[in-house]
Amino acid sequence: MPDGKPAGVACVQLDEEMRCRIFGRPERPAFCGGLQPAADMCGDSREAAMFWLGALEAATAPAA
């Protein structure tokens, strides 16, 4: 996604199991490698992690 990923849209590199198809490959964006999961980010469920990521996207979205 050369121009970035819109908030709320799944990355085109995710497969059916929500796993990155380009994990560990040089074409993987630096941002993805820099986003390291932690207990406070992931919580205890996928839903908690997705909520946190949604909040991060909203907080870092360009001003309208």
Coordinates of C-alpha atoms in Angstrom, one line a residue:
M1 CA 0.0 0.0 0.0
P2 CA 2.3 2.7 -1.3
D3 CA 0.1 5.6 0.0
G4 CA -0.6 4.0 3.4
K5 CA -3.6 2.3 4.7
P6 CA -6.8 4.0 5.6
A7 CA -8.0 3.6 9.2
G8 CA -10.4 0.7 9.6
V9 CA -9.2 -1.1 6.4
A10 CA -7.3 -4.3 6.8
C11 CA -3.9 -4.4 5.2
V12 CA -3.8 -6.0 1.8
Q13 CA -0.9 -8.2 3.0
L14 CA -3.0 -10.0 5.6
D15 CA -4.2 -13.5 4.7
E16 CA -7.4 -15.3 5.6
E17 CA -6.0 -16.0 9.1
M18 CA -4.9 -12.4 9.6
R19 CA -1.3 -13.3 9.2
C20 CA 1.2 -11.0 7.4
R21 CA 2.2 -12.5 4.0
I22 CA 5.4 -10.5 3.9
F23 CA 6.5 -10.9 7.5
G24 CA 10.3 -11.0 7.7
R25 CA 10.7 -9.9 4.0
P26 CA 12.6 -6.7 3.0
E27 CA 9.5 -5.2 1.4
R28 CA 7.6 -5.2 4.7
P29 CA 7.2 -1.5 5.7
A30 CA 9.4 -0.2 8.5
F31 CA 6.3 0.9 10.4
C32 CA 5.1 -2.7 10.7
G33 CA 8.4 -3.9 12.1
G34 CA 8.5 -1.0 14.5
L35 CA 5.1 -1.7 16.0
Q36 CA 5.9 -4.2 18.6
P37 CA 3.1 -5.9 20.5
A38 CA 3.0 -5.6 24.3
A39 CA 0.5 -6.8 26.9
D40 CA -1.0 -3.3 27.4
M41 CA -1.6 -3.0 23.6
C42 CA -2.9 -6.5 23.0
G43 CA -5.0 -7.1 26.1
D44 CA -6.4 -10.5 26.5
S45 CA -8.2 -10.9 23.2
R46 CA -8.1 -10.0 19.6
E47 CA -11.0 -7.6 20.2
A48 CA -9.0 -5.7 22.8
A49 CA -6.0 -5.5 20.4
M50 CA -8.2 -4.2 17.6
F51 CA -9.8 -1.6 19.9
W52 CA -6.3 -0.4 20.8
L53 CA -5.2 -0.2 17.2
G54 CA -8.4 1.6 16.3
A55 CA -7.6 4.2 18.9
L56 CA -4.0 4.5 17.7
E57 CA -5.2 5.1 14.1
A58 CA -7.7 7.7 15.3
A59 CA -5.1 9.5 17.4
T60 CA -2.6 9.6 14.6
A61 CA -4.9 10.4 11.7
P62 CA -4.2 13.5 9.6
A63 CA -6.3 16.5 10.5
A64 CA -9.3 17.0 8.2

